[in-house]
CSV table of C-alpha atoms in Angstrom, one decimal:
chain,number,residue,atom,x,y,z
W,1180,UNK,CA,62.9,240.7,230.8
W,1181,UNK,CA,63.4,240.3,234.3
W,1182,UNK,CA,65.6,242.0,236.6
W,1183,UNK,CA,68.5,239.1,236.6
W,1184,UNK,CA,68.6,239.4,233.0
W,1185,UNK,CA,68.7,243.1,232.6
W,1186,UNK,CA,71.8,243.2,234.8
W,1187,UNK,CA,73.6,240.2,233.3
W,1188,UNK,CA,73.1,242.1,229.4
W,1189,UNK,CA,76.6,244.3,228.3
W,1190,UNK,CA,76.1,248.1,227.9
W,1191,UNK,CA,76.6,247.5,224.1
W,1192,UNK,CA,73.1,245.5,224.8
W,1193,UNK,CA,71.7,247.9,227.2
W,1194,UNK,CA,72.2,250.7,224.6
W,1195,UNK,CA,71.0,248.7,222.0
W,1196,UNK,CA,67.5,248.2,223.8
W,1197,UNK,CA,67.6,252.3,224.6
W,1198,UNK,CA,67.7,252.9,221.0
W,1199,UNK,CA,64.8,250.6,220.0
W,1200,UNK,CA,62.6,251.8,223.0
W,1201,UNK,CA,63.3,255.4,222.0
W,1202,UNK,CA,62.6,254.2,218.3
W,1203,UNK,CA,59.6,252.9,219.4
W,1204,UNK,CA,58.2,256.2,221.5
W,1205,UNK,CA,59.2,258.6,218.5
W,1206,UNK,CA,56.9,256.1,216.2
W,1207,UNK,CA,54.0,256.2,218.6
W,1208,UNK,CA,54.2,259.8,218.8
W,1209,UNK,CA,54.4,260.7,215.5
W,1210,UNK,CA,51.1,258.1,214.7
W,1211,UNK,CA,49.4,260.0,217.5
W,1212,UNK,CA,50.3,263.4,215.8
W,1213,UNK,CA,49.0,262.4,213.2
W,1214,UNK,CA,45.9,261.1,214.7
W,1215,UNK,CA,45.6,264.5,216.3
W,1216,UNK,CA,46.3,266.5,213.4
W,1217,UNK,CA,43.8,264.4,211.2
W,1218,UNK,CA,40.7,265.1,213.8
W,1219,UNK,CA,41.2,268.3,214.9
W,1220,UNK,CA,41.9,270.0,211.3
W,1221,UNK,CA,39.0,268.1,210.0
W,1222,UNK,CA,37.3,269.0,212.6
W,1223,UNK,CA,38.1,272.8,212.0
W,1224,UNK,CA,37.9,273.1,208.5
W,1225,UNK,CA,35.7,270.9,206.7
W,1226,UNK,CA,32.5,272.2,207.4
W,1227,UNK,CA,30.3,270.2,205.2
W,1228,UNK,CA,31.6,267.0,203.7
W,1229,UNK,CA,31.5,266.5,200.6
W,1230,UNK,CA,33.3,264.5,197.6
W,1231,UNK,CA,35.9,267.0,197.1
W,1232,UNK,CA,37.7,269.2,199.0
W,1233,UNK,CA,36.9,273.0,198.1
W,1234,UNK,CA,40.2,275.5,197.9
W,1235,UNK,CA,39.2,277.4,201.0
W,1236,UNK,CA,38.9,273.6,202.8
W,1237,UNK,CA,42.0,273.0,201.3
W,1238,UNK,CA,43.8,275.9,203.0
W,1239,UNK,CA,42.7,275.9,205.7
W,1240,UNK,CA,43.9,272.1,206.1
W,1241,UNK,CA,47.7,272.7,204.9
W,1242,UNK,CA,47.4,276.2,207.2
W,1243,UNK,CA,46.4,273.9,210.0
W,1244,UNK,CA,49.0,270.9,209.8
W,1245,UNK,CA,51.7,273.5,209.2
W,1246,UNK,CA,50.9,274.8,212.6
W,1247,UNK,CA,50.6,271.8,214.1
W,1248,UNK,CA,53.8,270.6,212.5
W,1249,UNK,CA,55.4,274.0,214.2
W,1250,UNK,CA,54.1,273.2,217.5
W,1251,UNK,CA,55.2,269.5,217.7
W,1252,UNK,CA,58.8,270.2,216.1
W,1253,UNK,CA,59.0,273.2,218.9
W,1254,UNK,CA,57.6,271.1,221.7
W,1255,UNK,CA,60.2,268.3,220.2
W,1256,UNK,CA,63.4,270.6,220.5
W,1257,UNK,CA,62.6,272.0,223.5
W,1258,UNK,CA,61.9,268.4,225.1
W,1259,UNK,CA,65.2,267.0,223.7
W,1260,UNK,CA,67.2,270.2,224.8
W,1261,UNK,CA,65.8,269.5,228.4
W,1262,UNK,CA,67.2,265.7,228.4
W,1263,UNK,CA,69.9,266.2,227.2
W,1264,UNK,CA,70.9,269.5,230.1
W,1265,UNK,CA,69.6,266.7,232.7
W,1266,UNK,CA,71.4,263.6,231.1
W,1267,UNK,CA,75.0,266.1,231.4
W,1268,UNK,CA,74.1,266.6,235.2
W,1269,UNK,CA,74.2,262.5,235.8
């Protein structure tokens, strides 16, 4: 979309394309969270694969994604907090 177009779309539109955009973003990071999550506790905890997972492996895994879960949803709240303070100063 070019420039001549951008300015000729409503703010109904405008918003519209925001919210897909912003859709978009929170999809890509939650697949690269999950990415992350995947390699680094498998990297951390699975010591020797195998075709099971033993219950140490296994908590170590949910102990691991729960922090990483922690982290992310803190990082997240913190993040939106911050736009929203510098979205009220606009």
């Amino acid at each position: 979309m070019d420039s001549n177009q951008l300015a000729s779309l409503t703010s109904a539109q405008k918003e519209e394309i925001m919210q897909t955009v912003q859709a978009q973003v929170a999809l890509a990071n939650m697949q690269e969270l999950l990415s992350k999550v995947t390699d680094k506790c498998f990297k951390k905890c699975i010591t020797s694969p195998g075709s099971s997972l033993g219950s140490s492996d296994q908590k170590c895994i949910s102990l691991c994604m729960d922090r990483y879960m922690d982290c992310f949803n803190l990082t997240s709240r913190v993040y939106t907090q911050r736009l929203q303070r510098e979205r009220g100063r606009m």
